[in-house]
Coordinates of C-alpha atoms in Angstrom, one line a residue:
X1 CA 77.8 -57.7 0.3
X2 CA 74.3 -56.4 1.0
X3 CA 72.9 -52.9 1.5
X4 CA 71.4 -52.0 4.8
X5 CA 70.3 -48.8 6.5
X6 CA 71.8 -47.9 9.8
X7 CA 69.5 -46.2 12.2
X8 CA 70.7 -42.7 13.0
X9 CA 69.3 -42.9 16.6
X10 CA 70.2 -46.3 18.0
X11 CA 72.7 -47.5 15.3
X12 CA 70.7 -50.7 14.5
X13 CA 71.2 -52.1 11.0
X14 CA 67.9 -52.5 9.2
X15 CA 67.0 -54.1 5.8
X16 CA 66.9 -51.6 3.0
X17 CA 63.2 -52.1 2.5
X18 CA 62.3 -50.9 6.1
X19 CA 60.9 -47.5 6.6
X20 CA 61.2 -47.4 10.4
X21 CA 63.7 -48.9 12.8
X22 CA 62.2 -52.0 14.5
X23 CA 64.2 -51.2 17.7
X24 CA 63.5 -47.6 18.4
X25 CA 60.8 -46.8 15.8
X26 CA 62.7 -43.9 14.2
X27 CA 62.1 -43.2 10.5
X28 CA 65.0 -44.5 8.4
X29 CA 66.8 -42.4 5.8
X30 CA 68.1 -43.8 2.5
X31 CA 71.2 -41.6 3.0
X32 CA 72.2 -43.8 6.0
X33 CA 72.6 -46.9 3.7
X34 CA 75.8 -49.1 4.4
X35 CA 77.2 -52.3 2.9
X36 CA 77.5 -55.4 5.1
X37 CA 78.5 -59.0 4.5
X38 CA 75.7 -61.2 3.2
X39 CA 75.6 -63.5 6.2
X40 CA 75.2 -60.6 8.6
X41 CA 72.3 -59.2 6.7
X42 CA 70.5 -62.6 6.6
X43 CA 70.9 -63.1 10.3
X44 CA 69.7 -59.6 11.0
X45 CA 66.8 -60.0 8.6
X46 CA 65.7 -63.0 10.6
X47 CA 66.1 -61.2 13.9
X48 CA 64.4 -58.1 12.6
X49 CA 61.5 -60.2 11.2
X50 CA 61.0 -61.8 14.6
X51 CA 61.0 -58.5 16.3
X52 CA 58.6 -57.1 13.7
X53 CA 56.2 -60.0 14.3
X54 CA 56.3 -59.4 18.1
X55 CA 55.6 -55.8 17.6
X56 CA 52.8 -56.7 15.2
X57 CA 51.3 -58.9 17.9
X58 CA 51.6 -56.2 20.5
X59 CA 50.0 -53.7 18.1
X60 CA 47.2 -56.2 17.2
X61 CA 46.4 -56.7 20.9
X62 CA 46.3 -52.9 21.5
X63 CA 43.9 -52.4 18.6
X64 CA 41.6 -55.1 19.9
X65 CA 41.4 -53.5 23.3
X66 CA 40.4 -50.2 21.7
X67 CA 37.7 -51.9 19.6
X68 CA 36.3 -53.6 22.7
X69 CA 36.2 -50.3 24.6
X70 CA 34.5 -48.5 21.7
X71 CA 31.9 -51.3 21.5
X72 CA 31.1 -51.0 25.3
X73 CA 30.7 -47.2 25.1
X74 CA 28.4 -47.6 22.1
X75 CA 26.2 -50.0 24.0
X76 CA 26.1 -47.6 27.1
X77 CA 25.2 -44.6 24.9
X78 CA 22.5 -46.5 23.0
X79 CA 20.9 -47.7 26.3
X80 CA 20.9 -44.1 27.6
X81 CA 19.3 -42.7 24.4
X82 CA 16.6 -45.4 24.4
X83 CA 15.7 -44.7 28.1
X84 CA 15.5 -40.9 27.4
X85 CA 13.2 -41.6 24.4
X86 CA 10.9 -43.8 26.5
X87 CA 10.6 -41.4 29.4
X88 CA 7.9 -39.0 28.0
X89 CA 5.8 -42.0 27.1
X90 CA 6.0 -43.3 30.6
X91 CA 5.1 -39.9 32.0
X92 CA 2.1 -39.7 29.7
X93 CA 1.0 -43.0 30.9
X94 CA 1.2 -41.8 34.5
X95 CA -0.8 -38.6 33.8
X96 CA -3.4 -40.7 31.9
X97 CA -3.7 -42.9 34.9
X98 CA -4.3 -39.9 37.2
X99 CA -6.9 -38.5 34.9
X100 CA -8.8 -41.7 34.8
X101 CA -8.7 -42.0 38.6
X102 CA -10.3 -38.5 38.9
X103 CA -13.0 -39.3 36.3
X104 CA -14.2 -42.2 38.4
X105 CA -15.3 -39.7 41.0
X106 CA -17.2 -37.4 38.6
X107 CA -20.4 -39.5 38.4
X108 CA -21.1 -38.6 42.1
X109 CA -21.5 -34.9 41.1
X110 CA -25.0 -33.9 39.9
X111 CA -25.2 -32.8 36.3
X112 CA -26.7 -29.4 37.2
X113 CA -23.9 -28.7 39.8
X114 CA -21.3 -29.8 37.3
X115 CA -22.4 -27.3 34.7
X116 CA -22.5 -24.6 37.3
X117 CA -19.0 -25.5 38.5
X118 CA -17.5 -25.0 35.0
X119 CA -19.2 -21.7 34.3
X120 CA -16.5 -19.3 33.1
X121 CA -15.6 -16.1 34.9
X122 CA -16.6 -14.1 31.8
X123 CA -20.1 -15.6 31.9
X124 CA -20.4 -14.8 35.6
X125 CA -19.3 -11.2 35.0
X126 CA -21.7 -10.8 32.1
X127 CA -24.6 -12.0 34.3
X128 CA -23.7 -9.7 37.2
X129 CA -22.9 -6.6 35.1
X130 CA -26.0 -5.3 33.2
X131 CA -23.9 -2.9 31.2
X132 CA -22.4 -5.8 29.3
X133 CA -25.7 -7.2 28.1
X134 CA -26.5 -6.6 24.5
X135 CA -29.2 -3.9 23.8
X136 CA -32.6 -5.1 22.7
X137 CA -32.9 -4.6 18.9
X138 CA -36.6 -3.9 19.2
X139 CA -36.0 -0.9 21.6
X140 CA -36.9 2.4 20.0
X141 CA -34.0 4.8 19.2
X142 CA -34.1 8.5 18.6
X143 CA -31.0 10.2 17.0
X144 CA -32.4 13.7 16.8
X145 CA -35.5 15.9 16.7
X146 CA -35.7 18.9 14.3
X147 CA -38.2 21.7 14.6
X148 CA -39.8 23.6 11.7
X149 CA -38.7 26.9 13.4
X150 CA -37.0 28.0 16.6
X151 CA -38.3 31.5 16.9
X152 CA -41.8 32.7 16.1
X153 CA -43.3 35.9 14.9
X154 CA -44.8 37.9 17.7
X155 CA -48.3 36.8 18.4
X156 CA -51.3 38.6 19.9
X157 CA -53.3 36.9 22.6
X158 CA -55.7 34.5 20.8
X159 CA -53.4 34.0 17.8
X160 CA -52.3 30.5 16.8
X161 CA -49.1 29.1 15.3
X162 CA -48.7 25.6 13.9
X163 CA -45.3 24.0 14.7
X164 CA -44.0 20.8 13.2
X165 CA -41.1 18.5 14.1
X166 CA -39.3 15.7 12.4
X167 CA -37.9 12.7 14.4
X168 CA -34.9 10.8 13.1
X169 CA -35.2 7.9 12.4
X170 CA -38.8 8.3 11.2
X171 CA -39.7 4.9 12.7
X172 CA -39.7 6.7 16.1
X173 CA -42.0 9.5 15.1
X174 CA -44.8 8.3 17.3
X175 CA -42.7 9.1 20.4
X176 CA -42.9 12.9 19.7
X177 CA -44.5 14.9 22.5
X178 CA -45.2 18.6 22.9
X179 CA -45.4 20.8 26.0
X180 CA -45.2 24.5 27.0
X181 CA -43.0 25.7 29.8
X182 CA -45.3 28.6 30.5
X183 CA -48.9 27.9 29.7
X184 CA -50.0 31.3 31.1
X185 CA -48.4 32.8 28.0
X186 CA -48.8 30.1 25.3
X187 CA -50.2 26.6 25.2
X188 CA -49.5 23.8 22.7
X189 CA -51.6 20.7 21.9
X190 CA -50.4 17.2 21.0
X191 CA -50.2 18.1 17.3
X192 CA -47.9 21.2 17.8
X193 CA -50.6 23.9 17.5
X194 CA -49.6 26.8 19.7
X195 CA -52.2 29.3 21.1
X196 CA -51.1 32.6 22.5
X197 CA -52.7 33.3 25.9
X198 CA -51.0 36.3 27.5
X199 CA -48.2 38.8 26.9
X200 CA -44.7 37.6 27.5
X201 CA -42.4 34.8 26.2
X202 CA -42.9 31.1 26.5
X203 CA -40.8 28.1 25.4
X204 CA -42.5 25.3 23.4
X205 CA -40.7 22.0 23.7
X206 CA -40.8 19.0 21.3
X207 CA -39.2 15.9 22.7
X208 CA -38.8 12.2 21.9
X209 CA -37.1 10.0 24.5
X210 CA -33.9 11.8 25.6
X211 CA -33.8 14.3 22.6
X212 CA -35.6 17.6 22.7
X213 CA -35.7 21.0 20.9
X214 CA -37.6 24.2 21.6
X215 CA -39.1 27.3 20.0
X216 CA -39.5 30.6 21.8
X217 CA -43.0 32.1 21.4
X218 CA -43.4 35.9 22.0
X219 CA -46.9 37.2 22.7
X220 CA -47.6 40.9 22.5
X221 CA -50.4 43.2 21.1
X222 CA -48.1 45.2 18.7
X223 CA -48.2 43.0 15.6
X224 CA -45.1 41.9 13.6
X225 CA -42.7 44.0 11.6
X226 CA -39.1 43.7 10.5
X227 CA -36.3 45.5 12.4
X228 CA -36.5 48.2 9.8
X229 CA -40.3 48.6 10.3
X230 CA -41.3 46.9 7.1
X231 CA -43.4 43.7 6.8
X232 CA -41.9 40.7 5.0
X233 CA -43.9 38.4 2.8
X234 CA -41.4 35.6 2.1
X235 CA -38.0 34.5 3.4
X236 CA -35.6 32.1 1.7
X237 CA -32.3 30.6 2.9
X238 CA -29.5 29.1 0.8
X239 CA -25.7 28.8 0.9
X240 CA -23.2 30.6 -1.2
X241 CA -22.9 27.8 -3.7
X242 CA -26.5 28.1 -4.8
X243 CA -29.1 30.8 -5.5
X244 CA -32.3 31.2 -3.5
X245 CA -34.2 29.4 -6.3
X246 CA -31.8 26.6 -7.0
X247 CA -31.0 25.6 -3.4
X248 CA -32.4 22.1 -2.7
X249 CA -33.3 22.8 0.9
X250 CA -30.6 20.6 2.5
X251 CA -26.9 20.3 2.5
X252 CA -24.1 18.1 4.0
X253 CA -20.8 19.2 5.6
X254 CA -18.1 17.5 7.6
X255 CA -17.1 18.0 11.2
X256 CA -15.2 21.3 11.7
X257 CA -16.2 22.3 8.1
X258 CA -17.9 25.6 7.6
X259 CA -20.3 27.0 5.0
X260 CA -21.8 30.5 4.6
X261 CA -25.6 30.7 4.6
X262 CA -27.6 33.5 3.0
X263 CA -31.0 34.9 3.6
X264 CA -33.4 36.6 1.1
X265 CA -36.5 38.6 1.9
X266 CA -39.0 39.2 -0.8
X267 CA -36.4 38.5 -3.5
X268 CA -33.6 40.7 -2.0
X269 CA -30.6 39.4 0.0
X270 CA -30.7 40.7 3.5
X271 CA -27.5 41.2 5.6
X272 CA -29.0 42.9 8.7
X273 CA -31.9 42.0 10.9
X274 CA -31.5 38.3 10.2
X275 CA -31.7 36.0 13.3
X276 CA -29.9 32.7 12.7
X277 CA -30.4 29.6 14.9
X278 CA -29.5 25.9 15.0
X279 CA -31.8 23.2 16.3
X280 CA -28.9 21.3 17.9
X281 CA -25.6 23.1 18.6
X282 CA -24.0 19.8 19.5
X283 CA -24.3 18.9 15.8
X284 CA -23.8 22.3 14.1
X285 CA -23.6 25.9 15.2
X286 CA -24.5 29.1 13.3
X287 CA -23.2 32.6 14.2
X288 CA -24.9 36.0 13.7
X289 CA -23.7 36.3 10.1
X290 CA -25.0 32.9 9.0
X291 CA -21.7 30.9 9.1
X292 CA -22.5 27.2 9.9
X293 CA -19.9 25.0 11.4
X294 CA -20.1 21.2 11.8
X295 CA -19.6 20.0 15.3
X296 CA -20.8 16.4 15.6
X297 CA -22.4 13.7 13.5
X298 CA -26.2 14.2 13.1
X299 CA -28.9 16.2 11.4
X300 CA -30.0 19.7 12.4
X301 CA -32.2 22.5 11.0
X302 CA -30.6 25.9 10.3
X303 CA -33.2 28.7 10.5
X304 CA -33.2 32.4 9.5
X305 CA -36.0 34.7 10.8
X306 CA -36.6 38.2 9.3
X307 CA -39.4 40.0 11.0
X308 CA -42.5 37.7 11.3
X309 CA -41.3 35.3 8.6
X310 CA -38.7 32.5 8.7
X311 CA -37.2 29.8 6.6
X312 CA -34.9 26.9 7.3
X313 CA -32.9 24.1 5.7
X314 CA -31.6 20.7 6.8
X315 CA -27.9 20.3 7.5
X316 CA -26.3 16.8 7.8
X317 CA -23.0 16.6 9.5
X318 CA -20.7 13.6 9.3

């Protein structure tokens, strides 16, 4: 007797060492083992072996076909990838060929015309628009003009008054010019010397390029006195952070910053009868009580006049 496994699906007897039925392919179970005569098992083993070999041949031929198909597909894919990789190179060669064909025509263009043809738009615009040209470094520049005083003591006809002005930067000082807007009342020479001519008020202007400042000259025959009727010998100006004697004569403030100025006449601080003025109100302003406010970057002169005397200081704003 021999042990064999009967297939639960088709009933085929299979050797005990088989895992699948050679007839239907179903997985064999050990629980389906049966005993058969020895001769029957040998004959079946031969039959089953032949069947197995046939199936093995069929399986082998199927696997070979799959391998051939995979090889063909690999060749096709490789050829496609190689063609894609070579395409940019061929395109580059075509472009290079076109460029060379254009360059063969270039010798017929004169060199002068060629340089003009490739002039950029920005260069053409800069040639046509004078505002884009760089300023000449050697051209004179005037930032501001500051007068020694902006109101004078009343003068009698024939009296003289020496005015002075500072030009910033000082390298442009030779550009300073003087003139009177009413020479029938007062005249001024090229050095700033004012001569009273007739009664009235005249404006003396000091200018350099586009900057100018002025001083009002009053001419009368009544002499000069303070508003209170007393003559003043000396006037000093200073801000509240100094005394009249310690003030250095100049100060610096920022834009929109304010500082309180003070005036002293003959050693006594004066609150009334003081006339404050600024040489350039676009840089700094000063109100009636002496409060200075920074307006724009620059340098101005802040003046205080009491009677026939005045004093001033420089104020830098920035």
